[in-house]
């Protein structure tokens, strides 16, 4: 009765925890959630002001599917200025969040049986979208020895004649690791001469600490040609609810095909968001963006220090994004099941974390530090109490 394709889509592994958290809250329990994938900051006022102006001036109609020309030009300017990527406005497609950009790219490129290489741990959405488009996710497991990054050798070994694409997320959700220019250059060397696409998810690009961010496509002409650069405003500008993401590719035929797909399902994104996004990207909001980045960096330092002091927990200090991917394998009494750990922690202490299992790696939990210092301190106190009480 229902399509096989839709039935193959899994329910998110994080839903069980989220449902339990909601139930406990409804019962009046004091629940502290560190599962959020969004900044706790409000959208900067200059951006909101532009949205209000757009609304009041009647900017409420359909726009071109890919986005209004001023926005496409602003994105092209940003990519050149900040990322060293020269794209023309017609090589850019604006979508309802980076999620739709990713959906468009997978649908337009992946055929039945195509293999898509995904470094693990991974952001939960990639394998689902790959399977939905008929492809086969091929995971490359990483570990702390390589800072959760794939090695050139691993990549070489994972490539088969069926490999269609490599997905790279830098900075990474859930580990916060960032690929250096050197590491990207080594990856580029391996891909040279192949017809493998790179889908470079750069959503957390602005949330970067003690390191330099490098866009995949900036490595070489060859990488520029094979890379689809995906970015958006949700994380770096605190605009999750506005739904603005975009992708850029040098392949105009591909862009046209994705544009066709989008034209048949959602058309343009919200017209008001488009006008506000120009202000988010043209430099006017840069001070606010930097203020948020600095706050995240301080919270990262605080959260890392507190977690490292808890018996059995350790964490690689993230260089980007707003997550700690915490190793809990040395926790006394731990039985190897991150889902169970998170369920019990929530029941006993009212603290919500996301099990590493959801990102393809058990033995870890993801802790989002997109919240106040007070919440981080109280949350870590509770986690410590839970572990010391040995009631997992
Ligand atoms: C790595 C990564 N890419 C893309 C997205 C999607 O962001 P949005 O659809 O809000 O633009 C997220 C959101 O969690 C993410 O973590």
Short mmCIF file of C-alpha atoms and ligand atoms in Angstrom, two decimals:
data_model
loop_
_atom_site.label_atom_id
_atom_site.label_comp_id
_atom_site.label_asym_id
_atom_site.label_seq_id
_atom_site.Cartn_x
_atom_site.Cartn_y
_atom_site.Cartn_z
CA UNK A 1 0.00 0.00 0.00
CA UNK A 2 2.73 2.48 0.95
CA UNK A 3 5.77 2.98 -1.22
CA UNK A 4 8.74 0.82 -0.33
CA UNK A 5 10.95 3.85 -0.71
CA UNK A 6 9.22 5.79 2.03
CA UNK A 7 9.01 2.78 4.30
CA UNK A 8 12.77 2.34 4.05
CA UNK A 9 13.27 5.74 5.71
CA UNK A 10 14.17 5.05 9.34
CA UNK A 11 12.84 6.89 12.28
CA UNK A 12 15.55 9.01 13.84
CA UNK A 13 17.41 7.16 16.58
CA UNK A 14 17.23 10.30 18.67
CA UNK A 15 13.44 10.28 18.77
CA UNK A 16 13.26 7.83 21.68
CA UNK A 17 15.26 10.21 23.87
CA UNK A 18 13.36 13.28 22.69
CA UNK A 19 10.02 11.54 23.38
CA UNK A 20 11.13 10.53 26.85
CA UNK A 21 12.36 14.08 27.56
CA UNK A 22 8.99 15.51 26.50
CA UNK A 23 7.10 13.01 28.68
CA UNK A 24 9.23 13.83 31.71
CA UNK A 25 8.79 17.57 31.15
CA UNK A 26 5.02 17.07 30.89
CA UNK A 27 5.16 15.33 34.29
CA UNK A 28 6.76 18.47 35.70
CA UNK A 29 10.32 17.11 35.86
CA UNK A 30 13.20 19.54 35.58
CA UNK A 31 14.79 18.37 32.33
CA UNK A 32 18.06 19.85 31.06
CA UNK A 33 18.51 19.17 27.38
CA UNK A 34 21.90 19.10 25.67
CA UNK A 35 20.49 17.54 22.55
CA UNK A 36 19.72 20.73 20.61
CA UNK A 37 21.19 21.15 17.17
CA UNK A 38 20.61 24.89 17.21
CA UNK A 39 22.12 28.01 18.74
CA UNK A 40 20.28 29.38 21.78
CA UNK A 41 20.91 32.94 20.51
CA UNK A 42 18.23 34.98 18.80
CA UNK A 43 18.74 36.04 15.19
CA UNK A 44 20.74 39.32 15.06
CA UNK A 45 18.53 42.43 15.10
CA UNK A 46 19.86 43.88 11.80
CA UNK A 47 18.60 40.77 10.05
CA UNK A 48 15.22 40.90 11.73
CA UNK A 49 14.91 44.60 10.85
CA UNK A 50 15.48 43.82 7.18
CA UNK A 51 12.80 41.11 7.33
CA UNK A 52 10.34 43.57 8.86
CA UNK A 53 11.15 46.11 6.15
CA UNK A 54 10.63 43.46 3.46
CA UNK A 55 7.31 42.43 4.94
CA UNK A 56 6.05 46.00 5.34
CA UNK A 57 7.02 46.85 1.78
CA UNK A 58 4.93 43.97 0.47
CA UNK A 59 7.78 41.66 -0.40
CA UNK A 60 5.40 38.73 -0.21
CA UNK A 61 5.26 37.19 -3.69
CA UNK A 62 6.81 34.26 -5.52
CA UNK A 63 10.43 34.77 -6.51
CA UNK A 64 12.67 32.90 -8.97
CA UNK A 65 13.07 29.28 -7.78
CA UNK A 66 16.83 29.54 -7.18
CA UNK A 67 16.54 32.82 -5.27
CA UNK A 68 16.37 36.55 -6.03
CA UNK A 69 19.33 37.93 -8.05
CA UNK A 70 20.53 40.20 -5.19
CA UNK A 71 20.74 37.23 -2.84
CA UNK A 72 22.54 35.03 -5.37
CA UNK A 73 25.03 37.85 -6.00
CA UNK A 74 25.54 38.30 -2.25
CA UNK A 75 26.23 34.57 -1.81
CA UNK A 76 28.67 34.58 -4.73
CA UNK A 77 30.42 37.58 -3.13
CA UNK A 78 30.60 35.83 0.26
CA UNK A 79 32.01 32.62 -1.23
CA UNK A 80 34.72 34.54 -3.07
CA UNK A 81 35.60 36.89 -0.20
CA UNK A 82 35.56 34.39 2.65
CA UNK A 83 36.20 31.03 1.03
CA UNK A 84 38.26 31.83 -2.06
CA UNK A 85 35.62 30.20 -4.27
CA UNK A 86 34.66 31.89 -7.51
CA UNK A 87 31.09 30.95 -8.39
CA UNK A 88 28.78 33.01 -10.55
CA UNK A 89 25.26 33.71 -9.23
CA UNK A 90 23.84 31.26 -11.76
CA UNK A 91 25.88 28.46 -10.19
CA UNK A 92 24.01 28.83 -6.88
CA UNK A 93 20.68 27.38 -5.70
CA UNK A 94 19.00 28.61 -2.50
CA UNK A 95 16.83 26.05 -0.70
CA UNK A 96 14.75 25.53 2.45
CA UNK A 97 17.69 24.87 4.71
CA UNK A 98 20.81 22.90 3.87
CA UNK A 99 18.67 19.80 4.31
CA UNK A 100 16.88 20.56 1.08
CA UNK A 101 20.18 21.38 -0.64
CA UNK A 102 21.45 17.93 0.34
CA UNK A 103 18.18 16.30 -0.74
CA UNK A 104 18.39 18.02 -4.14
CA UNK A 105 22.00 16.94 -4.65
CA UNK A 106 21.43 13.28 -3.74
CA UNK A 107 18.27 13.06 -5.85
CA UNK A 108 19.96 14.64 -8.85
CA UNK A 109 23.12 12.51 -8.79
CA UNK A 110 22.53 9.15 -7.15
CA UNK A 111 21.25 6.21 -9.13
CA UNK A 112 20.16 2.79 -7.88
CA UNK A 113 23.18 0.99 -6.42
CA UNK A 114 25.56 3.96 -6.47
CA UNK A 115 27.88 4.00 -3.49
CA UNK A 116 28.23 7.10 -1.37
CA UNK A 117 31.18 7.23 1.03
CA UNK A 118 30.27 8.67 4.43
CA UNK A 119 32.89 9.04 7.17
CA UNK A 120 31.56 7.74 10.49
CA UNK A 121 30.47 9.07 12.96
CA UNK A 122 28.18 11.01 10.64
CA UNK A 123 25.29 13.42 10.81
CA UNK A 124 22.16 11.27 10.93
CA UNK A 125 20.49 12.63 7.82
CA UNK A 126 23.10 11.60 5.21
CA UNK A 127 22.55 7.82 5.14
CA UNK A 128 18.78 8.27 5.16
CA UNK A 129 18.85 10.61 2.17
CA UNK A 130 21.32 8.40 0.31
CA UNK A 131 19.11 5.33 0.78
CA UNK A 132 16.03 7.34 -0.20
CA UNK A 133 17.71 8.26 -3.47
CA UNK A 134 18.50 4.59 -4.18
CA UNK A 135 22.15 4.73 -3.20
CA UNK A 136 24.19 2.67 -0.80
CA UNK A 137 25.99 4.37 2.08
CA UNK A 138 29.54 3.09 2.51
CA UNK A 139 30.83 4.08 5.93
CA UNK A 140 34.46 4.72 6.72
CA UNK A 141 34.83 4.27 10.48
CA UNK A 142 37.12 6.78 12.17
CA UNK A 143 38.43 7.04 15.72
CA UNK A 144 40.14 9.41 18.09
CA UNK A 145 43.63 8.42 16.87
CA UNK A 146 42.97 10.37 13.68
CA UNK A 147 40.75 13.00 15.33
CA UNK A 148 37.70 11.27 13.82
CA UNK A 149 38.94 12.09 10.31
CA UNK A 150 39.36 9.65 7.45
CA UNK A 151 42.89 8.86 6.32
CA UNK A 152 43.99 8.85 2.67
CA UNK A 153 44.56 5.08 2.95
CA UNK A 154 41.02 4.48 4.21
CA UNK A 155 39.58 6.57 1.41
CA UNK A 156 41.59 4.73 -1.23
CA UNK A 157 40.41 1.38 0.10
CA UNK A 158 36.76 2.44 0.22
CA UNK A 159 36.61 3.50 -3.43
CA UNK A 160 35.09 0.99 -5.87
CA UNK A 161 33.89 1.32 -9.48
CA UNK A 162 30.45 2.08 -8.02
CA UNK A 163 31.58 5.02 -5.88
CA UNK A 164 29.65 8.09 -6.94
CA UNK A 165 30.25 10.53 -4.13
CA UNK A 166 32.15 11.35 -0.97
CA UNK A 167 30.37 13.30 1.75
CA UNK A 168 32.64 15.51 3.86
CA UNK A 169 31.43 17.52 6.84
CA UNK A 170 33.86 20.11 8.13
CA UNK A 171 33.48 21.20 10.90
CA UNK A 172 31.82 17.91 11.77
CA UNK A 173 28.55 17.21 13.46
CA UNK A 174 28.87 15.30 15.86
CA UNK A 175 32.65 15.50 16.55
CA UNK A 176 33.46 19.16 15.84
CA UNK A 177 36.62 18.15 13.97
CA UNK A 178 37.91 20.27 11.10
CA UNK A 179 39.86 19.04 8.06
CA UNK A 180 43.07 21.02 7.53
CA UNK A 181 44.17 22.29 4.14
CA UNK A 182 46.82 19.56 4.04
CA UNK A 183 44.31 16.83 4.79
CA UNK A 184 41.94 18.11 2.12
CA UNK A 185 44.84 18.25 -0.34
CA UNK A 186 45.59 14.59 0.31
CA UNK A 187 41.94 13.69 -0.26
CA UNK A 188 41.98 15.73 -3.47
CA UNK A 189 45.04 13.80 -4.69
CA UNK A 190 43.20 10.49 -4.29
CA UNK A 191 40.10 11.70 -6.12
CA UNK A 192 42.07 13.16 -9.04
CA UNK A 193 41.30 11.33 -12.26
CA UNK A 194 38.11 9.78 -10.88
CA UNK A 195 34.54 10.87 -11.57
CA UNK A 196 33.67 10.95 -7.86
CA UNK A 197 31.67 13.92 -6.62
CA UNK A 198 32.40 15.56 -3.29
CA UNK A 199 29.52 16.90 -1.26
CA UNK A 200 31.11 19.36 1.12
CA UNK A 201 28.81 20.29 4.01
CA UNK A 202 30.24 23.50 5.47
CA UNK A 203 27.28 24.42 7.70
CA UNK A 204 29.40 25.11 10.78
CA UNK A 205 32.10 27.03 8.91
CA UNK A 206 31.78 30.19 11.02
CA UNK A 207 31.82 28.35 14.34
CA UNK A 208 35.51 27.65 14.38
CA UNK A 209 38.00 27.78 17.26
CA UNK A 210 41.82 27.96 17.33
CA UNK A 211 42.12 26.86 13.72
CA UNK A 212 41.61 27.92 10.12
CA UNK A 213 38.69 26.80 8.03
CA UNK A 214 39.34 25.63 4.46
CA UNK A 215 36.61 25.02 1.89
CA UNK A 216 37.04 21.75 0.01
CA UNK A 217 36.52 23.34 -3.38
CA UNK A 218 39.31 25.86 -2.75
CA UNK A 219 41.99 23.14 -2.87
CA UNK A 220 42.34 22.96 -6.65
CA UNK A 221 40.57 23.45 -9.97
CA UNK A 222 39.90 19.73 -9.99
CA UNK A 223 38.25 19.84 -6.56
CA UNK A 224 36.26 22.92 -7.55
CA UNK A 225 34.84 21.02 -10.52
CA UNK A 226 33.82 17.92 -8.56
CA UNK A 227 32.59 19.60 -5.35
CA UNK A 228 29.10 20.67 -4.43
CA UNK A 229 29.54 23.24 -1.69
CA UNK A 230 26.66 23.26 0.80
CA UNK A 231 26.17 25.95 3.41
CA UNK A 232 23.42 27.90 5.13
CA UNK A 233 22.49 30.31 7.88
CA UNK A 234 20.92 28.03 10.51
CA UNK A 235 23.93 27.48 12.71
CA UNK A 236 26.35 30.32 12.06
CA UNK A 237 23.80 33.14 12.13
CA UNK A 238 21.24 31.60 14.52
CA UNK A 239 18.56 31.35 11.83
CA UNK A 240 17.34 27.75 12.14
CA UNK A 241 13.68 28.69 11.83
CA UNK A 242 14.10 30.89 8.75
CA UNK A 243 15.00 27.92 6.55
CA UNK A 244 17.83 29.18 4.40
CA UNK A 245 20.46 26.92 2.90
CA UNK A 246 22.30 26.99 -0.39
CA UNK A 247 24.58 25.01 -2.61
CA UNK A 248 27.01 25.95 -5.34
CA UNK A 249 28.33 23.88 -8.22
CA UNK A 250 30.28 24.58 -11.38
CA UNK A 251 28.06 22.08 -13.23
CA UNK A 252 25.29 24.17 -14.76
CA UNK A 253 23.39 21.13 -16.05
CA UNK A 254 23.32 19.71 -12.53
CA UNK A 255 22.16 23.03 -11.16
CA UNK A 256 19.34 23.14 -13.73
CA UNK A 257 18.22 19.61 -12.81
CA UNK A 258 18.11 20.44 -9.10
CA UNK A 259 16.31 23.67 -9.90
CA UNK A 260 13.69 21.64 -11.83
CA UNK A 261 13.22 19.30 -8.86
CA UNK A 262 12.83 22.18 -6.43
CA UNK A 263 10.47 23.99 -8.80
CA UNK A 264 8.13 20.99 -8.65
CA UNK A 265 8.11 20.56 -4.88
CA UNK A 266 8.76 23.76 -2.95
CA UNK A 267 9.69 26.48 -5.49
CA UNK A 268 11.52 29.45 -4.00
CA UNK A 269 12.20 29.75 -0.30
CA UNK A 270 10.29 32.34 1.74
CA UNK A 271 10.63 35.75 0.04
CA UNK A 272 11.16 37.61 3.34
CA UNK A 273 13.89 35.21 4.45
CA UNK A 274 15.67 35.90 1.17
CA UNK A 275 15.83 39.63 1.81
CA UNK A 276 16.95 39.08 5.41
CA UNK A 277 19.61 36.62 4.25
CA UNK A 278 21.30 39.32 2.17
CA UNK A 279 22.01 41.22 5.40
CA UNK A 280 23.20 38.02 7.08
CA UNK A 281 25.74 37.45 4.32
CA UNK A 282 26.91 40.88 3.20
CA UNK A 283 28.93 41.69 6.32
CA UNK A 284 26.32 43.76 8.19
CA UNK A 285 25.80 41.02 10.79
CA UNK A 286 29.48 40.08 11.15
CA UNK A 287 29.89 41.61 14.62
CA UNK A 288 26.91 39.64 15.94
CA UNK A 289 28.20 36.46 14.30
CA UNK A 290 31.61 36.94 15.90
CA UNK A 291 30.02 37.63 19.29
CA UNK A 292 28.18 34.29 19.09
CA UNK A 293 31.33 32.48 17.98
CA UNK A 294 33.28 33.87 20.93
CA UNK A 295 30.54 32.82 23.34
CA UNK A 296 30.54 29.30 21.89
CA UNK A 297 34.32 29.10 22.25
CA UNK A 298 34.10 29.99 25.97
CA UNK A 299 31.33 27.47 26.51
CA UNK A 300 33.36 24.83 24.70
CA UNK A 301 36.31 25.44 27.02
CA UNK A 302 34.10 25.29 30.09
CA UNK A 303 32.23 22.15 28.98
CA UNK A 304 35.44 20.32 28.01
CA UNK A 305 37.06 21.07 31.34
CA UNK A 306 34.03 19.90 33.33
CA UNK A 307 33.57 16.73 31.27
CA UNK A 308 37.27 15.81 31.50
CA UNK A 309 36.95 16.00 35.30
CA UNK A 310 34.21 13.38 35.40
CA UNK A 311 35.47 9.89 36.15
CA UNK A 312 35.33 7.72 33.03
CA UNK A 313 34.57 10.50 30.51
CA UNK A 314 36.97 12.05 28.03
CA UNK A 315 36.58 14.28 25.01
CA UNK A 316 38.64 15.52 22.09
CA UNK A 317 38.39 19.30 22.18
CA UNK A 318 36.31 20.28 19.14
CA UNK A 319 37.75 22.85 16.74
CA UNK A 320 34.34 23.78 15.40
CA UNK A 321 30.53 23.53 15.69
CA UNK A 322 28.89 23.35 19.16
CA UNK A 323 29.04 19.70 20.14
CA UNK A 324 31.24 17.55 22.36
CA UNK A 325 31.47 13.94 21.26
CA UNK A 326 32.18 12.35 24.62
CA UNK A 327 33.91 9.01 25.04
CA UNK A 328 32.09 7.10 27.80
CA UNK A 329 33.73 3.71 27.39
CA UNK A 330 35.62 3.97 30.68
CA UNK A 331 32.54 4.78 32.71
CA UNK A 332 32.30 2.28 35.57
CA UNK A 333 29.40 -0.10 34.96
CA UNK A 334 28.97 0.96 31.34
CA UNK A 335 27.70 -1.92 29.25
CA UNK A 336 28.49 -0.61 25.78
CA UNK A 337 25.05 0.76 24.97
CA UNK A 338 24.94 4.54 24.51
CA UNK A 339 21.15 4.52 24.06
CA UNK A 340 20.67 2.82 27.43
CA UNK A 341 23.12 5.24 29.07
CA UNK A 342 21.17 8.22 27.70
CA UNK A 343 17.80 6.78 28.70
CA UNK A 344 18.93 6.10 32.25
CA UNK A 345 20.64 9.50 32.57
CA UNK A 346 17.42 11.15 31.48
CA UNK A 347 15.25 9.10 33.83
CA UNK A 348 17.51 9.47 36.85
CA UNK A 349 18.94 12.98 36.47
CA UNK A 350 16.72 14.63 33.86
CA UNK A 351 19.66 15.24 31.49
CA UNK A 352 19.15 14.68 27.76
CA UNK A 353 22.16 13.76 25.59
CA UNK A 354 22.15 12.13 22.16
CA UNK A 355 23.50 8.56 22.02
CA UNK A 356 26.52 8.07 19.79
CA UNK A 357 24.71 5.13 18.22
CA UNK A 358 22.53 7.65 16.35
CA UNK A 359 25.67 8.88 14.57
CA UNK A 360 26.93 5.38 13.87
CA UNK A 361 29.29 5.11 16.84
CA UNK A 362 28.36 3.49 20.13
CA UNK A 363 30.43 4.18 23.22
CA UNK A 364 29.99 7.94 22.81
CA UNK A 365 27.36 10.56 23.56
CA UNK A 366 26.85 13.96 21.95
CA UNK A 367 26.57 16.97 24.23
CA UNK A 368 25.48 20.26 22.65
CA UNK A 369 26.96 23.32 24.33
CA UNK A 370 24.53 25.68 22.61
CA UNK A 371 23.18 26.71 26.01
CA UNK A 372 24.11 28.89 28.98
CA UNK A 373 27.15 28.42 31.24
CA UNK A 374 24.78 27.77 34.17
CA UNK A 375 23.09 24.96 32.27
CA UNK A 376 26.47 23.47 31.29
CA UNK A 377 27.66 23.54 34.92
CA UNK A 378 24.43 22.09 36.31
CA UNK A 379 24.29 19.45 33.55
CA UNK A 380 27.86 18.31 34.21
CA UNK A 381 27.16 18.14 37.95
CA UNK A 382 24.22 15.87 37.29
CA UNK A 383 26.15 13.67 34.83
CA UNK A 384 28.93 13.32 37.40
CA UNK A 385 26.44 12.41 40.15
CA UNK A 386 24.82 9.84 37.85
CA UNK A 387 28.15 8.18 37.06
CA UNK A 388 29.36 8.20 40.66
CA UNK A 389 26.08 6.64 41.84
CA UNK A 390 26.85 3.70 39.55
CA UNK A 391 23.21 2.99 38.66
CA UNK A 392 23.52 2.69 34.91
C1 LIG B 1 26.09 18.96 9.35
C2 LIG B 1 24.74 19.53 9.10
N1 LIG B 1 24.37 19.82 7.83
C3 LIG B 1 23.17 20.34 7.56
C4 LIG B 1 22.25 20.60 8.56
C5 LIG B 1 20.90 21.14 8.16
O1 LIG B 1 20.69 22.46 8.49
P1 LIG B 1 19.47 23.29 7.95
O2 LIG B 1 18.57 22.41 7.16
O3 LIG B 1 18.80 23.86 9.15
O4 LIG B 1 20.07 24.37 7.08
C6 LIG B 1 22.57 20.31 9.88
C7 LIG B 1 21.58 20.50 10.96
O5 LIG B 1 21.63 19.92 12.02
C8 LIG B 1 23.84 19.77 10.16
O6 LIG B 1 24.22 19.47 11.42
#
